[in-house]
PDB file of C-alpha atoms in Angstrom:
ATOM      1  CA  UNK S   1      93.557 273.534  29.713  1.00 40.00           C
ATOM      2  CA  UNK S   2      90.737 272.641  32.065  1.00 46.00           C
ATOM      3  CA  UNK S   3      90.520 268.914  32.638  1.00 53.00           C
ATOM      4  CA  UNK S   4      87.152 267.293  32.192  1.00 52.00           C
ATOM      5  CA  UNK S   5      86.974 263.659  33.137  1.00 57.00           C
ATOM      6  CA  UNK S   6      84.116 261.342  32.285  1.00 48.00           C
ATOM      7  CA  UNK S   7      81.032 262.614  34.036  1.00 46.00           C
ATOM      8  CA  UNK S   8      79.166 264.642  36.634  1.00 42.00           C
ATOM      9  CA  UNK S   9      76.035 264.795  38.755  1.00 40.00           C
ATOM     10  CA  UNK S  10      73.867 266.746  41.165  1.00 35.00           C
ATOM     11  CA  UNK S  11      72.437 266.758  44.654  1.00 36.00           C
ATOM     12  CA  UNK S  12      68.667 266.231  44.666  1.00 41.00           C
ATOM     13  CA  UNK S  13      67.136 269.310  46.298  1.00 59.00           C
ATOM     14  CA  UNK S  14      64.576 271.927  45.217  1.00 83.00           C
ATOM     15  CA  UNK S  15      67.227 273.646  43.137  1.00 89.00           C
ATOM     16  CA  UNK S  16      68.349 270.268  41.857  1.00 90.00           C
ATOM     17  CA  UNK S  17      64.794 269.430  40.775  1.00 93.00           C
ATOM     18  CA  UNK S  18      64.708 272.647  38.786  1.00 95.00           C
ATOM     19  CA  UNK S  19      67.993 271.722  37.109  1.00 96.00           C
ATOM     20  CA  UNK S  20      66.932 268.222  36.077  1.00 95.00           C
ATOM     21  CA  UNK S  21      63.567 269.481  34.802  1.00 97.00           C
ATOM     22  CA  UNK S  22      65.241 272.203  32.751  1.00 97.00           C
ATOM     23  CA  UNK S  23      67.859 269.751  31.514  1.00 97.00           C
ATOM     24  CA  UNK S  24      65.165 267.364  30.270  1.00 97.00           C
ATOM     25  CA  UNK S  25      63.589 270.230  28.350  1.00 97.00           C
ATOM     26  CA  UNK S  26      66.943 271.370  26.920  1.00 96.00           C
ATOM     27  CA  UNK S  27      67.756 267.814  25.835  1.00 95.00           C
ATOM     28  CA  UNK S  28      64.414 267.275  24.130  1.00 94.00           C
ATOM     29  CA  UNK S  29      63.608 270.652  22.624  1.00 89.00           C
ATOM     30  CA  UNK S  30      66.924 272.483  22.535  1.00 92.00           C
ATOM     31  CA  UNK S  31      68.203 275.222  24.802  1.00 94.00           C
ATOM     32  CA  UNK S  32      66.971 278.168  22.716  1.00 92.00           C
ATOM     33  CA  UNK S  33      63.449 276.767  22.426  1.00 93.00           C
ATOM     34  CA  UNK S  34      62.957 276.543  26.199  1.00 96.00           C
ATOM     35  CA  UNK S  35      61.800 279.583  28.184  1.00 96.00           C
ATOM     36  CA  UNK S  36      61.661 280.246  31.906  1.00 97.00           C
ATOM     37  CA  UNK S  37      57.879 280.107  31.570  1.00 96.00           C
ATOM     38  CA  UNK S  38      58.138 276.637  30.088  1.00 96.00           C
ATOM     39  CA  UNK S  39      60.389 275.480  32.905  1.00 97.00           C
ATOM     40  CA  UNK S  40      58.145 276.903  35.632  1.00 95.00           C
ATOM     41  CA  UNK S  41      55.102 275.394  33.949  1.00 95.00           C
ATOM     42  CA  UNK S  42      56.726 271.980  33.806  1.00 95.00           C
ATOM     43  CA  UNK S  43      57.520 272.251  37.515  1.00 94.00           C
ATOM     44  CA  UNK S  44      54.043 273.501  38.395  1.00 92.00           C
ATOM     45  CA  UNK S  45      55.336 276.679  40.009  1.00 92.00           C
ATOM     46  CA  UNK S  46      55.129 280.370  39.152  1.00 93.00           C
ATOM     47  CA  UNK S  47      57.889 282.195  37.301  1.00 94.00           C
ATOM     48  CA  UNK S  48      58.373 284.285  40.433  1.00 94.00           C
ATOM     49  CA  UNK S  49      59.056 281.166  42.475  1.00 92.00           C
ATOM     50  CA  UNK S  50      61.507 279.970  39.841  1.00 95.00           C
ATOM     51  CA  UNK S  51      63.353 283.293  39.859  1.00 95.00           C
ATOM     52  CA  UNK S  52      63.854 282.966  43.615  1.00 93.00           C
ATOM     53  CA  UNK S  53      66.216 280.094  42.864  1.00 94.00           C
ATOM     54  CA  UNK S  54      67.766 281.076  39.521  1.00 96.00           C
ATOM     55  CA  UNK S  55      68.105 284.523  37.998  1.00 96.00           C
ATOM     56  CA  UNK S  56      67.729 283.402  34.390  1.00 97.00           C
ATOM     57  CA  UNK S  57      67.758 280.467  32.003  1.00 97.00           C
ATOM     58  CA  UNK S  58      71.472 281.080  31.561  1.00 97.00           C
ATOM     59  CA  UNK S  59      71.920 280.844  35.324  1.00 97.00           C
ATOM     60  CA  UNK S  60      70.234 277.425  35.223  1.00 97.00           C
ATOM     61  CA  UNK S  61      72.479 276.285  32.395  1.00 97.00           C
ATOM     62  CA  UNK S  62      75.628 277.476  34.172  1.00 97.00           C
ATOM     63  CA  UNK S  63      74.603 275.625  37.329  1.00 96.00           C
ATOM     64  CA  UNK S  64      74.042 272.421  35.338  1.00 96.00           C
ATOM     65  CA  UNK S  65      77.589 272.646  33.999  1.00 95.00           C
ATOM     66  CA  UNK S  66      79.006 273.618  37.393  1.00 94.00           C
ATOM     67  CA  UNK S  67      77.465 270.589  39.073  1.00 90.00           C
ATOM     68  CA  UNK S  68      78.802 268.291  36.380  1.00 91.00           C
ATOM     69  CA  UNK S  69      82.292 269.732  36.885  1.00 90.00           C
ATOM     70  CA  UNK S  70      82.081 269.435  40.658  1.00 88.00           C
ATOM     71  CA  UNK S  71      80.989 265.818  40.528  1.00 84.00           C
ATOM     72  CA  UNK S  72      83.776 265.014  38.057  1.00 84.00           C
ATOM     73  CA  UNK S  73      86.321 265.728  40.761  1.00 84.00           C
ATOM     74  CA  UNK S  74      84.379 263.797  43.402  1.00 89.00           C
ATOM     75  CA  UNK S  75      84.124 260.686  41.246  1.00 88.00           C
ATOM     76  CA  UNK S  76      87.805 260.851  40.331  1.00 92.00           C
ATOM     77  CA  UNK S  77      88.695 261.002  44.011  1.00 92.00           C
ATOM     78  CA  UNK S  78      86.500 257.966  44.718  1.00 94.00           C
ATOM     79  CA  UNK S  79      88.389 255.957  42.091  1.00 94.00           C
ATOM     80  CA  UNK S  80      91.774 257.357  43.170  1.00 94.00           C
ATOM     81  CA  UNK S  81      92.666 258.993  39.878  1.00 95.00           C
ATOM     82  CA  UNK S  82      93.703 262.647  39.403  1.00 95.00           C
ATOM     83  CA  UNK S  83      90.898 265.224  39.416  1.00 92.00           C
ATOM     84  CA  UNK S  84      92.976 268.152  38.150  1.00 90.00           C
ATOM     85  CA  UNK S  85      95.328 268.890  35.284  1.00 92.00           C
ATOM     86  CA  UNK S  86      98.738 267.341  34.811  1.00 93.00           C
ATOM     87  CA  UNK S  87     100.333 270.710  35.563  1.00 92.00           C
ATOM     88  CA  UNK S  88      98.412 270.946  38.836  1.00 93.00           C
ATOM     89  CA  UNK S  89      98.805 267.323  39.978  1.00 94.00           C
ATOM     90  CA  UNK S  90     101.875 265.847  38.292  1.00 93.00           C
ATOM     91  CA  UNK S  91     102.646 263.557  41.216  1.00 94.00           C
ATOM     92  CA  UNK S  92      99.073 262.190  41.298  1.00 94.00           C
ATOM     93  CA  UNK S  93      99.259 261.434  37.577  1.00 94.00           C
ATOM     94  CA  UNK S  94     102.485 259.510  38.027  1.00 92.00           C
ATOM     95  CA  UNK S  95     101.014 257.514  40.921  1.00 92.00           C
ATOM     96  CA  UNK S  96      97.741 256.630  39.162  1.00 94.00           C
ATOM     97  CA  UNK S  97      97.368 252.966  38.217  1.00 93.00           C
ATOM     98  CA  UNK S  98      95.873 251.207  35.221  1.00 93.00           C
ATOM     99  CA  UNK S  99      93.596 249.296  37.593  1.00 92.00           C
ATOM    100  CA  UNK S 100      92.087 252.505  38.951  1.00 94.00           C
ATOM    101  CA  UNK S 101      91.871 254.137  35.522  1.00 95.00           C
ATOM    102  CA  UNK S 102      89.881 251.151  34.260  1.00 95.00           C
ATOM    103  CA  UNK S 103      87.718 251.185  37.379  1.00 94.00           C
ATOM    104  CA  UNK S 104      87.041 254.882  36.851  1.00 95.00           C
ATOM    105  CA  UNK S 105      86.263 254.441  33.146  1.00 95.00           C
ATOM    106  CA  UNK S 106      83.746 251.655  33.797  1.00 95.00           C
ATOM    107  CA  UNK S 107      82.083 253.619  36.600  1.00 92.00           C
ATOM    108  CA  UNK S 108      81.868 256.728  34.450  1.00 94.00           C
ATOM    109  CA  UNK S 109      80.464 254.846  31.473  1.00 96.00           C
ATOM    110  CA  UNK S 110      77.658 253.513  33.635  1.00 94.00           C
ATOM    111  CA  UNK S 111      77.085 256.977  35.044  1.00 92.00           C
ATOM    112  CA  UNK S 112      76.911 258.709  31.635  1.00 94.00           C
ATOM    113  CA  UNK S 113      74.470 256.073  30.375  1.00 96.00           C
ATOM    114  CA  UNK S 114      72.361 255.077  33.387  1.00 95.00           C
ATOM    115  CA  UNK S 115      72.102 258.233  35.477  1.00 93.00           C
ATOM    116  CA  UNK S 116      69.210 260.491  34.438  1.00 94.00           C
ATOM    117  CA  UNK S 117      71.074 263.754  34.944  1.00 94.00           C
ATOM    118  CA  UNK S 118      74.303 262.686  33.239  1.00 94.00           C
ATOM    119  CA  UNK S 119      72.611 260.922  30.320  1.00 95.00           C
ATOM    120  CA  UNK S 120      70.343 263.936  29.738  1.00 96.00           C
ATOM    121  CA  UNK S 121      73.384 266.213  29.830  1.00 96.00           C
ATOM    122  CA  UNK S 122      75.091 263.999  27.250  1.00 96.00           C
ATOM    123  CA  UNK S 123      72.000 264.094  25.033  1.00 96.00           C
ATOM    124  CA  UNK S 124      71.767 267.870  25.335  1.00 96.00           C
ATOM    125  CA  UNK S 125      75.408 268.370  24.370  1.00 96.00           C
ATOM    126  CA  UNK S 126      75.139 265.925  21.482  1.00 95.00           C
ATOM    127  CA  UNK S 127      72.279 267.963  20.029  1.00 93.00           C
ATOM    128  CA  UNK S 128      73.464 271.428  21.003  1.00 95.00           C
ATOM    129  CA  UNK S 129      77.000 271.031  19.628  1.00 95.00           C
ATOM    130  CA  UNK S 130      75.537 271.825  16.194  1.00 94.00           C
ATOM    131  CA  UNK S 131      73.744 274.952  17.421  1.00 93.00           C
ATOM    132  CA  UNK S 132      76.397 276.961  19.222  1.00 93.00           C
ATOM    133  CA  UNK S 133      80.166 277.184  19.461  1.00 95.00           C
ATOM    134  CA  UNK S 134      79.945 277.178  23.243  1.00 95.00           C
ATOM    135  CA  UNK S 135      78.138 273.861  23.336  1.00 95.00           C
ATOM    136  CA  UNK S 136      80.455 272.450  20.688  1.00 96.00           C
ATOM    137  CA  UNK S 137      83.329 273.213  23.055  1.00 96.00           C
ATOM    138  CA  UNK S 138      81.481 271.642  25.987  1.00 96.00           C
ATOM    139  CA  UNK S 139      80.753 268.533  23.918  1.00 97.00           C
ATOM    140  CA  UNK S 140      84.448 268.225  23.102  1.00 96.00           C
ATOM    141  CA  UNK S 141      85.434 268.941  26.688  1.00 95.00           C
ATOM    142  CA  UNK S 142      83.158 266.312  28.201  1.00 95.00           C
ATOM    143  CA  UNK S 143      82.923 263.615  25.559  1.00 95.00           C
ATOM    144  CA  UNK S 144      85.814 263.828  23.105  1.00 96.00           C
ATOM    145  CA  UNK S 145      89.027 265.834  23.482  1.00 96.00           C
ATOM    146  CA  UNK S 146      88.692 266.356  27.246  1.00 95.00           C
ATOM    147  CA  UNK S 147      88.673 262.720  28.399  1.00 96.00           C
ATOM    148  CA  UNK S 148      91.016 261.693  25.580  1.00 97.00           C
ATOM    149  CA  UNK S 149      93.543 264.308  26.661  1.00 97.00           C
ATOM    150  CA  UNK S 150      93.161 263.225  30.273  1.00 96.00           C
ATOM    151  CA  UNK S 151      94.072 259.635  29.430  1.00 96.00           C
ATOM    152  CA  UNK S 152      96.939 260.811  27.207  1.00 96.00           C
ATOM    153  CA  UNK S 153      98.317 262.895  30.078  1.00 96.00           C
ATOM    154  CA  UNK S 154      98.192 259.909  32.445  1.00 95.00           C
ATOM    155  CA  UNK S 155      99.937 257.685  29.910  1.00 94.00           C
ATOM    156  CA  UNK S 156     102.514 260.406  29.236  1.00 94.00           C
ATOM    157  CA  UNK S 157     103.228 260.726  32.953  1.00 94.00           C
ATOM    158  CA  UNK S 158     103.958 256.981  32.953  1.00 93.00           C
ATOM    159  CA  UNK S 159     106.513 257.574  30.172  1.00 91.00           C
ATOM    160  CA  UNK S 160     104.576 255.331  27.792  1.00 90.00           C
ATOM    161  CA  UNK S 161     105.823 255.341  24.225  1.00 90.00           C
ATOM    162  CA  UNK S 162     103.205 256.648  21.775  1.00 93.00           C
ATOM    163  CA  UNK S 163     101.059 257.769  24.723  1.00 93.00           C
ATOM    164  CA  UNK S 164      98.671 259.770  22.511  1.00 95.00           C
ATOM    165  CA  UNK S 165      98.077 256.774  20.231  1.00 95.00           C
ATOM    166  CA  UNK S 166      97.508 254.425  23.153  1.00 93.00           C
ATOM    167  CA  UNK S 167      95.117 256.958  24.693  1.00 95.00           C
ATOM    168  CA  UNK S 168      93.017 256.792  21.525  1.00 96.00           C
ATOM    169  CA  UNK S 169      92.996 252.997  21.780  1.00 94.00           C
ATOM    170  CA  UNK S 170      91.884 253.243  25.379  1.00 95.00           C
ATOM    171  CA  UNK S 171      89.201 255.924  25.100  1.00 96.00           C
ATOM    172  CA  UNK S 172      87.658 255.295  21.656  1.00 96.00           C
ATOM    173  CA  UNK S 173      85.717 252.188  22.802  1.00 95.00           C
ATOM    174  CA  UNK S 174      84.030 254.293  25.472  1.00 96.00           C
ATOM    175  CA  UNK S 175      82.888 256.849  22.927  1.00 96.00           C
ATOM    176  CA  UNK S 176      81.716 254.090  20.557  1.00 97.00           C
ATOM    177  CA  UNK S 177      79.845 252.222  23.280  1.00 98.00           C
ATOM    178  CA  UNK S 178      77.764 255.296  24.117  1.00 97.00           C
ATOM    179  CA  UNK S 179      76.142 254.952  20.713  1.00 96.00           C
ATOM    180  CA  UNK S 180      75.797 251.188  21.040  1.00 97.00           C
ATOM    181  CA  UNK S 181      74.159 251.600  24.441  1.00 98.00           C
ATOM    182  CA  UNK S 182      71.687 254.216  23.207  1.00 97.00           C
ATOM    183  CA  UNK S 183      70.411 251.930  20.442  1.00 96.00           C
ATOM    184  CA  UNK S 184      70.457 248.654  22.362  1.00 97.00           C
ATOM    185  CA  UNK S 185      67.518 246.823  23.924  1.00 97.00           C
ATOM    186  CA  UNK S 186      69.730 244.846  26.296  1.00 98.00           C
ATOM    187  CA  UNK S 187      71.591 247.721  27.891  1.00 97.00           C
ATOM    188  CA  UNK S 188      73.017 245.616  30.710  1.00 97.00           C
ATOM    189  CA  UNK S 189      74.754 243.454  28.121  1.00 98.00           C
ATOM    190  CA  UNK S 190      76.308 246.564  26.573  1.00 98.00           C
ATOM    191  CA  UNK S 191      77.672 247.652  29.957  1.00 97.00           C
ATOM    192  CA  UNK S 192      79.133 244.173  30.460  1.00 97.00           C
ATOM    193  CA  UNK S 193      80.717 244.243  26.998  1.00 97.00           C
ATOM    194  CA  UNK S 194      82.237 247.625  27.666  1.00 97.00           C
ATOM    195  CA  UNK S 195      83.690 246.448  30.972  1.00 96.00           C
ATOM    196  CA  UNK S 196      85.201 243.424  29.206  1.00 95.00           C
ATOM    197  CA  UNK S 197      86.703 245.744  26.598  1.00 94.00           C
ATOM    198  CA  UNK S 198      88.318 247.850  29.296  1.00 94.00           C
ATOM    199  CA  UNK S 199      89.753 244.823  31.072  1.00 92.00           C
ATOM    200  CA  UNK S 200      91.136 243.502  27.795  1.00 90.00           C
ATOM    201  CA  UNK S 201      93.134 246.718  27.495  1.00 83.00           C
ATOM    202  CA  UNK S 202      94.686 245.970  30.871  1.00 78.00           C
ATOM    203  CA  UNK S 203      95.750 242.551  29.589  1.00 76.00           C
ATOM    204  CA  UNK S 204      97.018 243.918  26.290  1.00 72.00           C
ATOM    205  CA  UNK S 205      99.141 246.542  28.005  1.00 66.00           C
ATOM    206  CA  UNK S 206      99.953 244.651  31.179  1.00 57.00           C
ATOM    207  CA  UNK S 207     103.364 246.265  31.384  1.00 56.00           C
ATOM    208  CA  UNK S 208     102.114 249.821  31.902  1.00 57.00           C
ATOM    209  CA  UNK S 209     100.495 251.699  34.744  1.00 51.00           C
ATOM    210  CA  UNK S 210     100.650 248.889  37.274  1.00 51.00           C
TER     211      UNK S 210
END
């Protein structure tokens, strides 16, 4: 399977501005409801100018996903956790530490909630999962089965008993806290609570992944 970690991002350029503008529209009105004309109008450019950068709405969508995938690997490298699959990077999985996994999880939670591109992508997938099988798969890949499987693979590589069960214990707070964050007025307090939750896992399972 293709590993998806906990997030993504983009480089802010002309093409990047097109992506974030389109992503805002997709997240608010749905992918099918947005046309290239709507995107160009929102940007204040002609359709011809838009087509110089992207061949179609689908091309824009694919580039949004591609940039999220690319940044996944970059952020994993920054936190010194594996950026590929267990089959591709077995040694890196074995050498990963609980400290770095927690660091990565906290950083990714803040990214998925606070970064405009990532939070808009999350909103789009949350809505679009009910409208197409493709987006349902992407939602699972980025927000449910993908990161859960990633944690399970790390725990399995550490020879942890009941690694799949412990992965659920580790990742489910992150998924829950997305919803808490979205509805909260004091969002900084939610981020702090999530970080505390992650660190409590380290204490609870102090004998693994050190």
